[in-house]
Amino acid sequence: MDTIASLFSFITTPVSWVIVQFHTVYGTIFGPDTGWAWGLSIVSLVILIRICLIPLFVKQIKATRAMQTLQPEMKKIQERYKNDKQRQSEEMMKLYKESGTNPLSSCLPILAQSPFFFALYHVLNGIATGKTIGVIDDQLLASARKAHIVGAPLAAKFMDGTDKVAALGATLTDVRVVTAVMIILMSASQFYTQRQLMTKNVDTTVKTPFMQQQKMLMYVFPVMFAIFGINFPVGVLVYWLTTNVWTMGQQMYVIHNNPTPGSKAQAAYLERLFKHVTHHGMTRNRREKAIVKAIVVKGRDRNEFERKFIHGLNKTGLAAQADGSVVKSDSAAVAQAGAEDGTTTATATAPRRQQPKRQTKAQRQSGGTKSAGEETESPSLTKSDEPADAPAAGSKKAASKPGNGTRSKAQSGQRKGPQRPKSPSKK
């Protein structure tokens, strides 16, 4: 670790200068030789570095989502050229170039933060060995060696012996208890950050090898932190625990406000957005408009949660527009939204056509009853020879006339036209 840290000695002076500046501020409040002054200086260094790395973090999110989107295509390329590794690599690079993605973009924050981490380790190791480094002179070195964080010296390690810990003015028990607690918190925060990324912010509709890799890293990273943590000074543990907590909070903010499409986090976000939009009758800010606009533009490519969101707006009498706004809609707008989404929302509001009841054989033969919704008497197409006041009931002649409310013989099942005479029976 000392050899690796020495490779980043070129950045040791800027890191030590930042720590000294923060120490000057906190030293006037808590005292220059206290662990609060030096510990908060390290925490402030982390916050300053992470603020500067926010643009890289945004690129990391975009790159990660782009890689998730490309996983099905990558799998097809691997299966198609599984016996030709060179052609497989060429097709992969071509896919990255066409989509504008870079696999290394997801590692940018970690790579950019590594020099500061090793530079801080180099500074704290110099304090532990009693060597001035960077802008830390003899006076600041003596002050830093006196600083204790919850009873553990700033430069003490879990694997240090009793004599070295005693030279820093502490006991071995205090050092190991403090470092063990910090290592556990550091590993737990890393595990929780990776777990919420896998369980909440991953598209559950696509099963790719990328998800399996992330799941493996969820268990590997905490173990790695625990192994390397026993060789980190207390000041470096403070640095790494702070950056893990920052990453966890940053990840929670992204999952809550800008979730991955198709994930459980998106379902929860669209549910909250639906309540806000239906309550106010409009989208309230640019972020909400951008989300609604992206959903409308997708059209038939919307996922299950996005279709549910659009249908919910339609049911409440609202329609999402192409510019991301939400307006009150009429039946035509609802029908258009349903047609664009590939559903028949317009037919759901139309009244159902009633089918006539099926008549029994006796009813068809007698012609005395009709199905519900039909008139009892139908107008005749031919002029009747009978007077209007002729009796209809019990008259055989009236029953054979059309248009009198009864059915003719032809309608009751008998054939029209001349009938073939029956052949005489043979005796």
Coordinates of C-alpha atoms in Angstrom, one line a residue:
M1 CA 0.0 0.0 0.0
D2 CA 2.9 2.4 0.8
T3 CA 4.4 1.8 -2.7
I4 CA 1.1 2.5 -4.4
A5 CA 0.6 5.7 -2.3
S6 CA 4.0 6.9 -3.2
L7 CA 3.0 6.8 -6.9
F8 CA 0.5 9.6 -6.2
S9 CA 2.9 11.7 -4.2
F10 CA 2.5 14.5 -6.8
I11 CA -0.9 15.2 -5.4
T12 CA 0.1 14.9 -1.8
T13 CA 0.9 18.7 -1.5
P14 CA -2.5 19.9 -2.7
V15 CA -4.3 17.4 -0.5
S16 CA -2.3 18.3 2.6
W17 CA -2.9 22.0 1.9
V18 CA -6.7 21.5 1.7
I19 CA -6.6 19.6 5.0
V20 CA -4.5 22.3 6.7
Q21 CA -6.9 25.0 5.5
F22 CA -9.9 23.2 7.0
H23 CA -8.0 22.4 10.1
T24 CA -7.3 26.1 10.6
V25 CA -11.1 26.8 10.5
Y26 CA -12.1 23.9 12.8
G27 CA -9.1 24.5 15.1
T28 CA -10.5 27.9 16.1
I29 CA -13.8 26.2 17.2
F30 CA -12.8 22.9 18.7
G31 CA -9.0 23.4 19.4
P32 CA -6.1 22.7 17.1
D33 CA -5.1 19.4 18.8
T34 CA -8.5 17.8 19.0
G35 CA -9.8 14.9 17.0
W36 CA -12.8 17.0 16.0
A37 CA -10.6 19.5 14.2
W38 CA -8.6 16.9 12.2
G39 CA -11.6 14.5 11.7
L40 CA -13.9 17.2 10.3
S41 CA -11.0 18.4 8.1
I42 CA -10.9 15.0 6.5
V43 CA -14.7 14.9 6.2
S44 CA -14.7 18.3 4.6
L45 CA -12.0 17.1 2.1
V46 CA -14.3 14.2 1.1
I47 CA -17.3 16.6 0.6
L48 CA -15.2 18.9 -1.5
I49 CA -13.9 16.1 -3.7
R50 CA -17.4 14.6 -4.2
I51 CA -18.9 17.9 -5.1
C52 CA -16.3 18.3 -7.8
L53 CA -17.0 14.7 -9.0
I54 CA -20.8 15.3 -9.5
P55 CA -20.5 15.8 -13.3
L56 CA -18.6 12.5 -13.5
F57 CA -21.3 10.8 -11.3
V58 CA -24.0 12.0 -13.8
K59 CA -22.0 10.5 -16.7
Q60 CA -21.7 7.3 -14.7
I61 CA -25.5 7.1 -14.3
K62 CA -26.0 7.7 -18.0
A63 CA -23.3 5.1 -19.0
T64 CA -24.7 2.5 -16.6
R65 CA -28.2 2.9 -18.0
A66 CA -26.9 2.8 -21.6
M67 CA -25.0 -0.4 -20.8
Q68 CA -28.2 -1.9 -19.4
T69 CA -30.0 -1.1 -22.6
L70 CA -27.3 -2.6 -24.7
Q71 CA -27.1 -5.9 -22.8
P72 CA -29.6 -7.8 -25.1
E73 CA -27.7 -6.7 -28.2
M74 CA -24.4 -7.6 -26.6
K75 CA -25.7 -11.1 -25.7
K76 CA -26.8 -11.6 -29.3
I77 CA -23.3 -10.7 -30.5
Q78 CA -21.7 -13.0 -28.0
E79 CA -23.9 -15.9 -29.1
R80 CA -23.4 -15.2 -32.8
Y81 CA -19.6 -14.9 -32.7
K82 CA -18.9 -17.2 -29.8
N83 CA -16.2 -19.1 -31.8
D84 CA -14.6 -15.9 -33.2
K85 CA -13.3 -13.7 -30.3
Q86 CA -11.7 -11.1 -32.6
R87 CA -14.9 -10.6 -34.6
Q88 CA -16.8 -10.5 -31.3
S89 CA -14.6 -7.7 -30.0
E90 CA -14.9 -5.8 -33.3
E91 CA -18.8 -6.0 -33.2
M92 CA -18.8 -4.9 -29.5
M93 CA -16.7 -1.8 -30.3
K94 CA -18.9 -1.1 -33.3
L95 CA -22.0 -1.3 -31.0
Y96 CA -20.4 1.0 -28.4
K97 CA -19.5 3.5 -31.2
E98 CA -23.0 3.5 -32.7
S99 CA -24.7 4.0 -29.4
G100 CA -22.2 6.5 -28.0
T101 CA -21.4 4.6 -24.8
N102 CA -18.2 3.7 -23.1
P103 CA -17.9 0.9 -20.6
L104 CA -15.2 2.8 -18.7
S105 CA -17.6 5.7 -18.0
S106 CA -19.2 3.8 -15.1
C107 CA -15.9 3.6 -13.4
L108 CA -15.0 7.3 -13.8
P109 CA -15.9 8.5 -10.2
I110 CA -13.9 5.7 -8.6
L111 CA -10.9 6.2 -10.9
A112 CA -11.0 10.0 -10.4
Q113 CA -11.2 9.6 -6.6
S114 CA -8.4 7.1 -6.3
P115 CA -5.5 9.6 -6.4
F116 CA -7.0 11.7 -3.6
F117 CA -7.5 8.5 -1.5
F118 CA -3.9 7.3 -1.9
A119 CA -2.6 10.9 -1.4
L120 CA -4.5 11.1 1.9
Y121 CA -3.1 7.7 2.9
H122 CA 0.4 8.9 2.1
V123 CA -0.2 12.0 4.4
L124 CA -1.5 10.0 7.3
N125 CA 1.2 7.4 7.0
G126 CA 3.8 10.2 7.3
I127 CA 2.0 11.4 10.4
A128 CA 2.1 7.9 11.9
T129 CA 5.9 7.6 11.2
G130 CA 6.6 11.1 12.4
K131 CA 7.6 12.6 9.0
T132 CA 6.6 15.9 7.6
I133 CA 4.9 15.7 4.3
G134 CA 3.5 18.3 1.9
V135 CA 2.6 21.5 3.8
I136 CA 2.4 19.8 7.1
D137 CA 5.4 21.1 9.2
D138 CA 6.7 19.9 12.6
Q139 CA 4.1 21.9 14.5
L140 CA 1.1 20.5 12.5
L141 CA 2.7 17.0 12.7
A142 CA 2.8 17.2 16.5
S143 CA -0.8 18.4 16.6
A144 CA -2.0 15.6 14.3
R145 CA -0.2 13.0 16.4
K146 CA -2.1 14.2 19.5
A147 CA -5.5 14.1 17.8
H148 CA -7.7 11.1 18.8
I149 CA -11.1 10.1 17.3
V150 CA -13.1 8.4 20.0
G151 CA -9.9 7.3 21.8
A152 CA -8.1 6.1 18.6
P153 CA -5.2 8.1 17.2
L154 CA -5.6 9.6 13.7
A155 CA -2.7 7.5 12.3
A156 CA -3.3 4.2 14.2
K157 CA -4.2 1.0 12.4
F158 CA -6.0 -2.2 13.4
M159 CA -2.9 -4.3 12.8
D160 CA -0.5 -2.0 14.8
G161 CA 1.2 -3.5 17.7
T162 CA 1.0 -2.4 21.4
D163 CA 4.3 -0.4 21.3
K164 CA 3.3 1.6 18.2
V165 CA -0.1 2.4 19.6
A166 CA 1.4 3.4 23.0
A167 CA 3.8 5.8 21.2
L168 CA 0.7 7.6 19.8
G169 CA -0.8 7.9 23.3
A170 CA -3.6 5.2 23.1
T171 CA -4.3 1.6 24.0
L172 CA -4.6 -1.3 21.7
T173 CA -8.1 -2.1 22.8
D174 CA -9.4 1.4 22.0
V175 CA -7.8 1.3 18.5
R176 CA -9.1 -2.1 17.6
V177 CA -12.7 -1.4 18.8
V178 CA -12.9 1.9 16.9
T179 CA -11.3 0.6 13.7
A180 CA -13.5 -2.6 13.8
V181 CA -16.7 -0.5 14.2
M182 CA -15.7 1.8 11.4
I183 CA -14.8 -1.1 9.1
I184 CA -18.2 -2.7 9.8
L185 CA -20.0 0.6 9.0
M186 CA -17.9 1.1 5.9
S187 CA -18.8 -2.4 4.6
A188 CA -22.4 -2.2 5.5
S189 CA -22.9 1.2 3.8
Q190 CA -21.3 -0.2 0.6
F191 CA -23.5 -3.3 0.7
Y192 CA -26.7 -1.3 1.2
T193 CA -25.8 1.1 -1.6
Q194 CA -25.2 -1.8 -4.0
R195 CA -28.3 -3.6 -2.8
Q196 CA -30.7 -0.7 -3.3
L197 CA -29.3 -0.3 -6.8
M198 CA -30.0 -4.0 -7.6
T199 CA -33.4 -4.3 -5.9
K200 CA -35.0 -0.9 -6.7
N201 CA -33.2 0.7 -9.7
V202 CA -32.8 -2.2 -12.2
D203 CA -35.2 -2.9 -15.1
T204 CA -36.9 -6.1 -14.0
T205 CA -38.2 -6.9 -17.5
V206 CA -34.7 -7.6 -18.9
K207 CA -32.6 -10.4 -17.5
T208 CA -29.0 -9.9 -18.6
P209 CA -25.5 -11.0 -17.4
F210 CA -24.9 -7.4 -16.3
M211 CA -27.4 -7.9 -13.5
Q212 CA -25.5 -11.1 -12.3
Q213 CA -22.3 -9.1 -12.3
Q214 CA -23.8 -6.4 -10.2
K215 CA -25.2 -8.9 -7.8
M216 CA -21.8 -10.5 -7.4
L217 CA -20.1 -7.2 -6.8
M218 CA -22.7 -6.5 -4.1
Y219 CA -21.1 -9.3 -2.0
V220 CA -17.5 -8.9 -3.2
F221 CA -17.0 -5.2 -2.4
P222 CA -17.9 -5.3 1.3
V223 CA -15.5 -8.2 1.8
M224 CA -12.8 -6.3 0.0
F225 CA -13.4 -3.3 2.2
A226 CA -13.2 -5.5 5.3
I227 CA -9.9 -7.1 4.2
F228 CA -8.2 -3.8 3.2
G229 CA -9.7 -1.9 6.1
I230 CA -7.6 -3.5 8.7
N231 CA -4.5 -1.9 7.1
F232 CA -6.0 1.6 6.8
P233 CA -5.2 4.3 9.4
V234 CA -8.1 5.7 11.3
G235 CA -8.0 8.9 9.3
V236 CA -8.4 6.9 6.0
L237 CA -11.3 4.9 7.5
V238 CA -12.9 8.3 8.3
Y239 CA -12.4 9.3 4.7
W240 CA -13.7 6.1 3.2
L241 CA -16.7 5.9 5.6
T242 CA -17.7 9.4 4.7
T243 CA -17.4 8.8 0.9
N244 CA -19.5 5.6 1.3
V245 CA -22.2 7.5 3.2
W246 CA -22.1 10.3 0.5
T247 CA -22.5 7.7 -2.2
M248 CA -25.4 6.0 -0.4
G249 CA -27.3 9.3 0.0
Q250 CA -26.5 10.3 -3.6
Q251 CA -27.8 7.0 -4.9
M252 CA -31.0 7.3 -2.8
Y253 CA -31.6 10.7 -4.3
V254 CA -31.2 9.5 -7.8
I255 CA -33.4 6.4 -7.3
H256 CA -36.1 8.6 -5.7
N257 CA -36.1 11.4 -8.4
N258 CA -34.7 9.8 -11.5
P259 CA -35.2 6.1 -11.5
T260 CA -34.4 3.6 -14.2
P261 CA -37.2 2.9 -16.6
G262 CA -38.9 -0.4 -15.9
S263 CA -37.7 -0.6 -12.3
K264 CA -39.6 -0.8 -9.1
A265 CA -38.3 2.7 -8.3
Q266 CA -40.0 4.0 -11.4
A267 CA -43.3 2.4 -10.4
A268 CA -43.1 4.2 -7.0
Y269 CA -42.1 7.5 -8.7
L270 CA -44.9 7.4 -11.3
E271 CA -47.4 6.6 -8.5
R272 CA -46.3 9.7 -6.6
L273 CA -46.3 11.8 -9.8
F274 CA -49.8 10.6 -10.6
K275 CA -51.1 11.8 -7.2
H276 CA -49.4 15.2 -7.6
V277 CA -50.7 15.7 -11.1
T278 CA -54.2 14.7 -10.4
H279 CA -54.3 16.8 -7.3
H280 CA -53.0 20.0 -9.0
G281 CA -54.4 19.2 -12.5
M282 CA -51.0 20.0 -14.0
T283 CA -47.3 19.3 -14.0
R284 CA -45.6 21.6 -11.5
N285 CA -41.9 21.9 -12.6
R286 CA -39.5 21.1 -15.4
R287 CA -38.5 17.7 -14.0
E288 CA -42.1 16.5 -14.0
K289 CA -42.7 17.8 -17.5
A290 CA -39.5 16.1 -18.7
I291 CA -40.7 12.8 -17.3
V292 CA -44.2 13.1 -18.8
K293 CA -42.8 14.2 -22.2
A294 CA -40.5 11.2 -22.3
I295 CA -43.4 8.8 -21.6
V296 CA -45.6 10.4 -24.2
V297 CA -42.9 10.3 -26.9
K298 CA -42.4 6.5 -26.3
G299 CA -45.9 5.7 -27.6
R300 CA -46.3 2.0 -28.0
D301 CA -42.9 1.3 -26.5
R302 CA -44.1 2.3 -23.0
N303 CA -43.5 -0.2 -20.3
E304 CA -46.2 -1.5 -17.9
F305 CA -45.8 1.3 -15.3
E306 CA -45.9 4.1 -17.9
R307 CA -49.0 2.7 -19.6
K308 CA -50.7 2.5 -16.2
F309 CA -49.7 6.1 -15.6
I310 CA -51.2 7.3 -18.9
H311 CA -54.4 5.2 -18.4
G312 CA -54.8 6.6 -14.9
L313 CA -54.7 10.2 -16.3
N314 CA -57.2 9.3 -18.9
K315 CA -59.7 7.9 -16.4
T316 CA -59.5 11.1 -14.3
G317 CA -60.2 13.3 -17.4
L318 CA -56.6 14.4 -18.0
A319 CA -54.4 14.0 -21.1
A320 CA -50.6 14.1 -21.3
Q321 CA -49.3 16.3 -24.1
A322 CA -46.2 16.0 -26.2
D323 CA -44.6 19.0 -24.5
G324 CA -44.9 17.3 -21.0
S325 CA -47.9 19.3 -19.9
V326 CA -51.2 17.8 -18.7
V327 CA -54.5 19.3 -19.7
K328 CA -58.2 18.4 -19.2
S329 CA -59.3 16.1 -22.0
D330 CA -62.6 15.2 -23.7
S331 CA -63.6 11.8 -25.1
A332 CA -61.8 12.5 -28.4
A333 CA -58.5 13.2 -26.6
V334 CA -58.9 10.0 -24.5
A335 CA -59.7 8.0 -27.6
Q336 CA -56.6 9.4 -29.4
A337 CA -54.4 8.6 -26.4
G338 CA -55.7 5.1 -26.3
A339 CA -55.2 4.6 -30.0
E340 CA -51.6 5.8 -29.8
D341 CA -50.9 3.4 -27.0
G342 CA -52.5 0.5 -28.8
T343 CA -55.5 0.1 -26.5
T344 CA -59.2 0.6 -27.0
T345 CA -60.0 3.1 -24.3
A346 CA -62.8 4.7 -26.5
T347 CA -64.8 1.5 -26.6
A348 CA -64.8 1.2 -22.9
T349 CA -67.0 4.3 -22.6
A350 CA -69.4 3.4 -25.3
P351 CA -72.7 1.7 -24.2
R352 CA -72.9 -2.0 -24.9
R353 CA -75.4 -3.2 -27.5
Q354 CA -78.2 -5.4 -26.1
Q355 CA -78.8 -8.7 -27.8
P356 CA -82.4 -9.9 -28.1
K357 CA -83.3 -12.9 -26.0
R358 CA -83.6 -16.2 -27.8
Q359 CA -87.1 -17.4 -28.2
T360 CA -88.2 -20.9 -27.4
K361 CA -89.6 -23.3 -30.1
A362 CA -93.1 -22.8 -28.7
Q363 CA -92.8 -19.0 -29.0
R364 CA -91.5 -19.2 -32.5
Q365 CA -94.4 -21.5 -33.6
S366 CA -97.1 -19.5 -31.8
G367 CA -95.7 -16.1 -32.6
G368 CA -97.4 -14.7 -29.5
T369 CA -94.3 -13.3 -27.8
K370 CA -91.4 -11.3 -28.9
S371 CA -88.0 -10.5 -27.5
A372 CA -87.4 -7.6 -25.1
G373 CA -86.9 -4.3 -26.8
E374 CA -89.1 -5.1 -29.9
E375 CA -92.5 -3.6 -30.7
T376 CA -95.6 -5.8 -30.1
E377 CA -96.9 -4.9 -33.6
S378 CA -94.9 -4.3 -36.7
P379 CA -96.3 -2.2 -39.6
S380 CA -97.4 -4.2 -42.6
L381 CA -95.7 -3.6 -45.9
T382 CA -98.8 -4.5 -47.8
K383 CA -102.3 -3.0 -47.5
S384 CA -104.5 -5.2 -45.5
D385 CA -108.0 -6.2 -46.9
E386 CA -109.5 -6.5 -43.5
P387 CA -111.1 -3.6 -41.7
A388 CA -109.2 -2.0 -38.8
D389 CA -111.8 -3.2 -36.2
A390 CA -111.7 -6.8 -37.3
P391 CA -111.2 -9.2 -34.4
A392 CA -107.7 -10.6 -34.3
A393 CA -108.1 -13.2 -31.5
G394 CA -109.6 -16.5 -32.4
S395 CA -109.9 -15.8 -36.1
K396 CA -108.2 -18.3 -38.4
K397 CA -108.3 -15.9 -41.3
A398 CA -106.8 -13.0 -39.3
A399 CA -104.0 -15.2 -38.1
S400 CA -103.0 -16.0 -41.7
K401 CA -102.8 -12.3 -42.7
P402 CA -99.4 -10.5 -42.5
G403 CA -99.0 -7.5 -40.4
N404 CA -101.6 -8.4 -37.7
G405 CA -99.0 -9.1 -34.9
T406 CA -98.9 -12.9 -35.6
R407 CA -96.5 -14.9 -37.6
S408 CA -97.5 -16.5 -40.9
K409 CA -97.0 -20.2 -41.7
A410 CA -94.0 -19.4 -43.7
Q411 CA -92.4 -17.7 -40.7
S412 CA -93.3 -20.6 -38.4
G413 CA -91.2 -23.0 -40.2
Q414 CA -93.3 -24.1 -43.2
R415 CA -91.9 -23.8 -46.7
K416 CA -93.3 -21.2 -49.1
G417 CA -94.7 -22.0 -52.6
P418 CA -96.6 -25.0 -53.8
Q419 CA -96.3 -28.2 -51.8
R420 CA -95.5 -31.5 -53.5
P421 CA -98.5 -33.8 -53.1
K422 CA -98.0 -36.7 -50.8
S423 CA -97.6 -40.0 -52.5
P424 CA -100.3 -42.5 -51.9
S425 CA -99.5 -45.1 -49.4
K426 CA -99.1 -48.6 -50.6
K427 CA -101.4 -51.0 -49.2

